[in-house]
């Protein structure tokens, strides 16, 4: 486990306290990624039974804030978290199946994509407020960088939807952030942006030097 500064410890203690309160298994991995249980490797996840974070992942504190924010969405029954598709199906499962080539209903997949982005946007905004509260993003530059990374992540869902392509580790490092919105006023949960889409697609494909 990395040595925590005072503010990181406050966040860590908060997550640990709530996980204990809601009977969630808090897994602190000493690796760069964690196993989701279905052969997937990610920096962190929350699935209503487990909150897991890879402590050697890039920006693990941000990952922890993000996954904890999903826990809070679950506890509070946030409308973006409890949302279903018009047929009653789960947006996350439908979106995942579409990208993996299992789901073939394009209309349902589009509905799911918007709902998943809305869920993740709400989560990113919660995480940002949490990181500010504990002074884990301080300077103006850090705050802008966090919002741009968040927005790149949100818009990447449109690339996954259209091209059935999952992001790989490190894909954000070569982005031209002049192309990514600096605030949460953009609305990726409502519509795609063609210029951002094209740039993110090139990054996901490794075409940016």
mmCIF file of C-alpha atoms in Angstrom:
data_model
loop_
_atom_site.group_PDB
_atom_site.id
_atom_site.type_symbol
_atom_site.label_atom_id
_atom_site.label_comp_id
_atom_site.label_asym_id
_atom_site.label_seq_id
_atom_site.Cartn_x
_atom_site.Cartn_y
_atom_site.Cartn_z
ATOM 1 C CA UNK A 1 0.000 0.000 0.000
ATOM 2 C CA UNK A 2 1.425 3.436 -0.928
ATOM 3 C CA UNK A 3 2.300 5.912 1.789
ATOM 4 C CA UNK A 4 -0.680 8.241 2.138
ATOM 5 C CA UNK A 5 -0.549 11.944 2.802
ATOM 6 C CA UNK A 6 -3.008 13.460 5.264
ATOM 7 C CA UNK A 7 -5.710 14.253 2.684
ATOM 8 C CA UNK A 8 -5.421 10.895 0.919
ATOM 9 C CA UNK A 9 -5.808 9.181 4.290
ATOM 10 C CA UNK A 10 -9.012 11.151 4.999
ATOM 11 C CA UNK A 11 -10.522 9.957 1.707
ATOM 12 C CA UNK A 12 -9.284 6.417 2.300
ATOM 13 C CA UNK A 13 -10.809 6.363 5.781
ATOM 14 C CA UNK A 14 -14.136 7.645 4.407
ATOM 15 C CA UNK A 15 -14.285 4.872 1.811
ATOM 16 C CA UNK A 16 -13.302 2.250 4.366
ATOM 17 C CA UNK A 17 -15.970 3.498 6.807
ATOM 18 C CA UNK A 18 -18.780 3.436 4.232
ATOM 19 C CA UNK A 19 -17.749 0.055 2.854
ATOM 20 C CA UNK A 20 -17.972 -1.354 6.365
ATOM 21 C CA UNK A 21 -21.308 0.390 6.962
ATOM 22 C CA UNK A 22 -22.898 -1.008 3.793
ATOM 23 C CA UNK A 23 -21.226 -4.429 3.974
ATOM 24 C CA UNK A 24 -19.047 -3.846 0.900
ATOM 25 C CA UNK A 25 -15.755 -5.711 0.510
ATOM 26 C CA UNK A 26 -13.051 -3.036 0.130
ATOM 27 C CA UNK A 27 -10.231 -4.586 -1.926
ATOM 28 C CA UNK A 28 -6.931 -2.705 -2.026
ATOM 29 C CA UNK A 29 -4.801 -4.336 -4.702
ATOM 30 C CA UNK A 30 -1.023 -3.823 -4.760
ATOM 31 C CA UNK A 31 -1.012 -4.135 -8.551
ATOM 32 C CA UNK A 32 -1.567 -1.824 -11.535
ATOM 33 C CA UNK A 33 -4.940 -3.399 -12.314
ATOM 34 C CA UNK A 34 -7.587 -5.587 -10.702
ATOM 35 C CA UNK A 35 -9.589 -8.551 -11.960
ATOM 36 C CA UNK A 36 -13.283 -7.832 -12.489
ATOM 37 C CA UNK A 37 -14.173 -11.508 -12.184
ATOM 38 C CA UNK A 38 -15.096 -11.907 -15.859
ATOM 39 C CA UNK A 39 -11.545 -11.993 -17.275
ATOM 40 C CA UNK A 40 -11.362 -8.193 -17.407
ATOM 41 C CA UNK A 41 -8.559 -6.053 -15.963
ATOM 42 C CA UNK A 42 -9.327 -2.501 -14.816
ATOM 43 C CA UNK A 43 -7.954 0.143 -12.451
ATOM 44 C CA UNK A 44 -10.954 -0.183 -10.157
ATOM 45 C CA UNK A 45 -14.623 -1.168 -9.974
ATOM 46 C CA UNK A 46 -17.735 -1.196 -7.802
ATOM 47 C CA UNK A 47 -20.392 -3.888 -8.208
ATOM 48 C CA UNK A 48 -22.596 -3.531 -5.080
ATOM 49 C CA UNK A 49 -20.625 -6.262 -3.322
ATOM 50 C CA UNK A 50 -17.045 -5.134 -3.820
ATOM 51 C CA UNK A 51 -15.217 -1.834 -4.201
ATOM 52 C CA UNK A 52 -11.793 -2.543 -5.626
ATOM 53 C CA UNK A 53 -8.918 -0.216 -6.525
ATOM 54 C CA UNK A 54 -5.451 -0.921 -7.930
ATOM 55 C CA UNK A 55 -3.084 1.101 -5.751
ATOM 56 C CA UNK A 56 -0.307 1.091 -8.367
ATOM 57 C CA UNK A 57 -2.580 2.337 -11.154
ATOM 58 C CA UNK A 58 -2.165 5.772 -12.680
ATOM 59 C CA UNK A 59 -3.996 8.353 -10.534
ATOM 60 C CA UNK A 60 -5.259 5.690 -8.134
ATOM 61 C CA UNK A 61 -6.671 8.398 -5.823
ATOM 62 C CA UNK A 62 -8.932 9.587 -8.661
ATOM 63 C CA UNK A 63 -9.962 6.000 -9.333
ATOM 64 C CA UNK A 64 -10.824 5.523 -5.663
ATOM 65 C CA UNK A 65 -12.937 8.704 -5.649
ATOM 66 C CA UNK A 66 -14.711 7.535 -8.815
ATOM 67 C CA UNK A 67 -15.571 4.067 -7.521
ATOM 68 C CA UNK A 68 -16.632 5.454 -4.152
ATOM 69 C CA UNK A 69 -18.930 7.847 -6.013
ATOM 70 C CA UNK A 70 -20.558 4.823 -7.655
ATOM 71 C CA UNK A 71 -21.103 3.422 -4.173
ATOM 72 C CA UNK A 72 -22.809 6.672 -3.164
ATOM 73 C CA UNK A 73 -25.000 6.566 -6.282
ATOM 74 C CA UNK A 74 -26.059 3.072 -5.261
ATOM 75 C CA UNK A 75 -26.740 4.017 -1.629
ATOM 76 C CA UNK A 76 -28.699 7.125 -2.624
ATOM 77 C CA UNK A 77 -30.514 5.325 -5.455
ATOM 78 C CA UNK A 78 -29.523 8.087 -7.836
ATOM 79 C CA UNK A 79 -31.792 8.188 -10.902
ATOM 80 C CA UNK A 80 -28.848 7.769 -13.286
ATOM 81 C CA UNK A 81 -27.808 4.642 -11.369
ATOM 82 C CA UNK A 82 -31.246 3.036 -11.207
ATOM 83 C CA UNK A 83 -32.231 3.961 -14.795
ATOM 84 C CA UNK A 84 -33.467 1.176 -17.083
ATOM 85 C CA UNK A 85 -33.977 1.031 -20.833
ATOM 86 C CA UNK A 86 -37.512 1.286 -22.202
ATOM 87 C CA UNK A 87 -37.725 -2.524 -22.294
ATOM 88 C CA UNK A 88 -36.592 -2.815 -18.680
ATOM 89 C CA UNK A 89 -33.077 -3.992 -19.519
ATOM 90 C CA UNK A 90 -29.909 -2.773 -17.791
ATOM 91 C CA UNK A 91 -28.113 -0.022 -19.783
ATOM 92 C CA UNK A 92 -24.649 -1.101 -18.615
ATOM 93 C CA UNK A 93 -25.171 -4.730 -19.599
ATOM 94 C CA UNK A 94 -26.724 -3.786 -22.934
ATOM 95 C CA UNK A 95 -23.918 -1.330 -23.735
ATOM 96 C CA UNK A 96 -21.266 -3.893 -22.760
ATOM 97 C CA UNK A 97 -22.903 -6.619 -24.837
ATOM 98 C CA UNK A 98 -23.179 -4.262 -27.821
ATOM 99 C CA UNK A 99 -19.479 -3.362 -27.747
ATOM 100 C CA UNK A 100 -18.590 -7.051 -27.293
ATOM 101 C CA UNK A 101 -20.716 -7.974 -30.314
ATOM 102 C CA UNK A 102 -23.369 -9.886 -28.350
ATOM 103 C CA UNK A 103 -26.222 -7.367 -28.518
ATOM 104 C CA UNK A 104 -27.554 -6.563 -32.031
ATOM 105 C CA UNK A 105 -30.371 -4.099 -31.315
ATOM 106 C CA UNK A 106 -28.841 -0.772 -32.424
ATOM 107 C CA UNK A 107 -31.718 1.349 -31.115
ATOM 108 C CA UNK A 108 -31.481 -0.235 -27.668
ATOM 109 C CA UNK A 109 -27.694 0.107 -27.714
ATOM 110 C CA UNK A 110 -27.985 3.832 -28.482
ATOM 111 C CA UNK A 111 -30.424 4.318 -25.610
ATOM 112 C CA UNK A 112 -28.041 2.405 -23.340
ATOM 113 C CA UNK A 113 -25.041 4.460 -24.414
ATOM 114 C CA UNK A 114 -26.729 7.719 -23.428
ATOM 115 C CA UNK A 115 -27.818 6.312 -20.078
ATOM 116 C CA UNK A 116 -24.367 4.907 -19.304
ATOM 117 C CA UNK A 117 -22.726 8.243 -20.126
ATOM 118 C CA UNK A 118 -25.277 10.045 -17.917
ATOM 119 C CA UNK A 119 -24.418 7.631 -15.083
ATOM 120 C CA UNK A 120 -20.679 8.120 -15.509
ATOM 121 C CA UNK A 121 -21.015 11.900 -15.872
ATOM 122 C CA UNK A 122 -22.885 12.072 -12.582
ATOM 123 C CA UNK A 123 -20.186 9.898 -11.026
ATOM 124 C CA UNK A 124 -17.334 12.039 -12.375
ATOM 125 C CA UNK A 125 -18.951 15.215 -11.055
ATOM 126 C CA UNK A 126 -19.392 13.609 -7.629
ATOM 127 C CA UNK A 127 -15.767 12.441 -7.620
ATOM 128 C CA UNK A 128 -14.543 15.914 -8.584
ATOM 129 C CA UNK A 129 -16.426 17.489 -5.651
ATOM 130 C CA UNK A 130 -14.986 14.840 -3.339
ATOM 131 C CA UNK A 131 -11.422 15.439 -4.513
ATOM 132 C CA UNK A 132 -11.867 19.192 -4.075
ATOM 133 C CA UNK A 133 -13.296 18.689 -0.576
ATOM 134 C CA UNK A 134 -10.170 16.818 0.506
ATOM 135 C CA UNK A 135 -7.800 19.147 -1.414
ATOM 136 C CA UNK A 136 -6.695 16.335 -3.719
ATOM 137 C CA UNK A 137 -7.116 18.628 -6.712
ATOM 138 C CA UNK A 138 -5.915 22.099 -5.751
ATOM 139 C CA UNK A 139 -4.591 24.320 -8.516
ATOM 140 C CA UNK A 140 -6.620 25.664 -11.416
ATOM 141 C CA UNK A 141 -4.522 23.536 -13.793
ATOM 142 C CA UNK A 142 -5.250 20.358 -11.776
ATOM 143 C CA UNK A 143 -8.973 21.104 -11.759
ATOM 144 C CA UNK A 144 -9.050 21.687 -15.517
ATOM 145 C CA UNK A 145 -6.983 18.553 -16.161
ATOM 146 C CA UNK A 146 -9.395 16.447 -14.096
ATOM 147 C CA UNK A 147 -12.423 17.759 -15.992
ATOM 148 C CA UNK A 148 -10.739 17.183 -19.351
ATOM 149 C CA UNK A 149 -9.768 13.622 -18.445
ATOM 150 C CA UNK A 150 -13.347 13.057 -17.297
ATOM 151 C CA UNK A 151 -14.814 14.466 -20.491
ATOM 152 C CA UNK A 152 -12.441 12.426 -22.654
ATOM 153 C CA UNK A 153 -13.574 9.310 -20.758
ATOM 154 C CA UNK A 154 -17.252 10.229 -21.216
ATOM 155 C CA UNK A 155 -16.931 10.929 -24.948
ATOM 156 C CA UNK A 156 -14.960 7.693 -25.417
ATOM 157 C CA UNK A 157 -18.218 5.809 -24.866
ATOM 158 C CA UNK A 158 -19.461 7.119 -28.223
ATOM 159 C CA UNK A 159 -16.355 5.700 -29.884
ATOM 160 C CA UNK A 160 -16.943 2.362 -28.166
ATOM 161 C CA UNK A 161 -20.578 2.425 -29.288
ATOM 162 C CA UNK A 162 -19.870 3.216 -32.941
ATOM 163 C CA UNK A 163 -16.708 1.174 -33.465
ATOM 164 C CA UNK A 164 -17.175 -1.586 -30.842
ATOM 165 C CA UNK A 165 -13.773 -0.724 -29.438
ATOM 166 C CA UNK A 166 -12.774 -0.683 -25.755
ATOM 167 C CA UNK A 167 -10.175 1.815 -24.459
ATOM 168 C CA UNK A 168 -6.806 0.355 -23.528
ATOM 169 C CA UNK A 169 -4.516 1.413 -20.692
ATOM 170 C CA UNK A 170 -2.724 4.719 -21.320
ATOM 171 C CA UNK A 171 -4.926 5.870 -24.215
ATOM 172 C CA UNK A 172 -5.465 9.340 -22.719
ATOM 173 C CA UNK A 173 -1.758 10.189 -22.506
ATOM 174 C CA UNK A 174 -1.474 11.233 -26.173
ATOM 175 C CA UNK A 175 -4.686 13.231 -26.442
ATOM 176 C CA UNK A 176 -4.554 16.844 -27.571
ATOM 177 C CA UNK A 177 -6.335 18.411 -24.625
ATOM 178 C CA UNK A 178 -6.987 21.591 -26.567
ATOM 179 C CA UNK A 179 -9.760 19.540 -28.189
ATOM 180 C CA UNK A 180 -11.343 18.380 -24.911
ATOM 181 C CA UNK A 181 -13.863 20.595 -23.022
ATOM 182 C CA UNK A 182 -12.526 22.137 -19.807
ATOM 183 C CA UNK A 183 -15.793 22.075 -17.853
ATOM 184 C CA UNK A 184 -18.718 19.790 -17.124
ATOM 185 C CA UNK A 185 -21.078 22.085 -19.029
ATOM 186 C CA UNK A 186 -20.675 19.937 -22.139
ATOM 187 C CA UNK A 187 -23.365 17.295 -22.578
ATOM 188 C CA UNK A 188 -21.848 14.040 -23.871
ATOM 189 C CA UNK A 189 -24.798 12.125 -22.383
ATOM 190 C CA UNK A 190 -27.078 13.836 -24.897
ATOM 191 C CA UNK A 191 -25.006 13.920 -28.083
ATOM 192 C CA UNK A 192 -21.640 13.048 -29.589
ATOM 193 C CA UNK A 193 -19.087 15.564 -30.902
ATOM 194 C CA UNK A 194 -17.634 14.664 -34.303
ATOM 195 C CA UNK A 195 -14.248 16.374 -33.832
ATOM 196 C CA UNK A 196 -13.712 14.920 -30.368
ATOM 197 C CA UNK A 197 -14.937 11.518 -31.585
ATOM 198 C CA UNK A 198 -12.391 11.465 -34.420
ATOM 199 C CA UNK A 199 -9.533 12.470 -32.139
ATOM 200 C CA UNK A 200 -10.400 9.917 -29.436
ATOM 201 C CA UNK A 201 -10.759 7.195 -32.059
ATOM 202 C CA UNK A 202 -7.232 7.923 -33.302
ATOM 203 C CA UNK A 203 -5.961 7.743 -29.733
ATOM 204 C CA UNK A 204 -7.715 4.438 -29.022
ATOM 205 C CA UNK A 205 -6.275 2.997 -32.223
ATOM 206 C CA UNK A 206 -2.778 4.194 -31.289
ATOM 207 C CA UNK A 207 -2.527 6.463 -34.347
ATOM 208 C CA UNK A 208 -1.290 9.538 -32.416
ATOM 209 C CA UNK A 209 2.483 9.824 -32.155
#
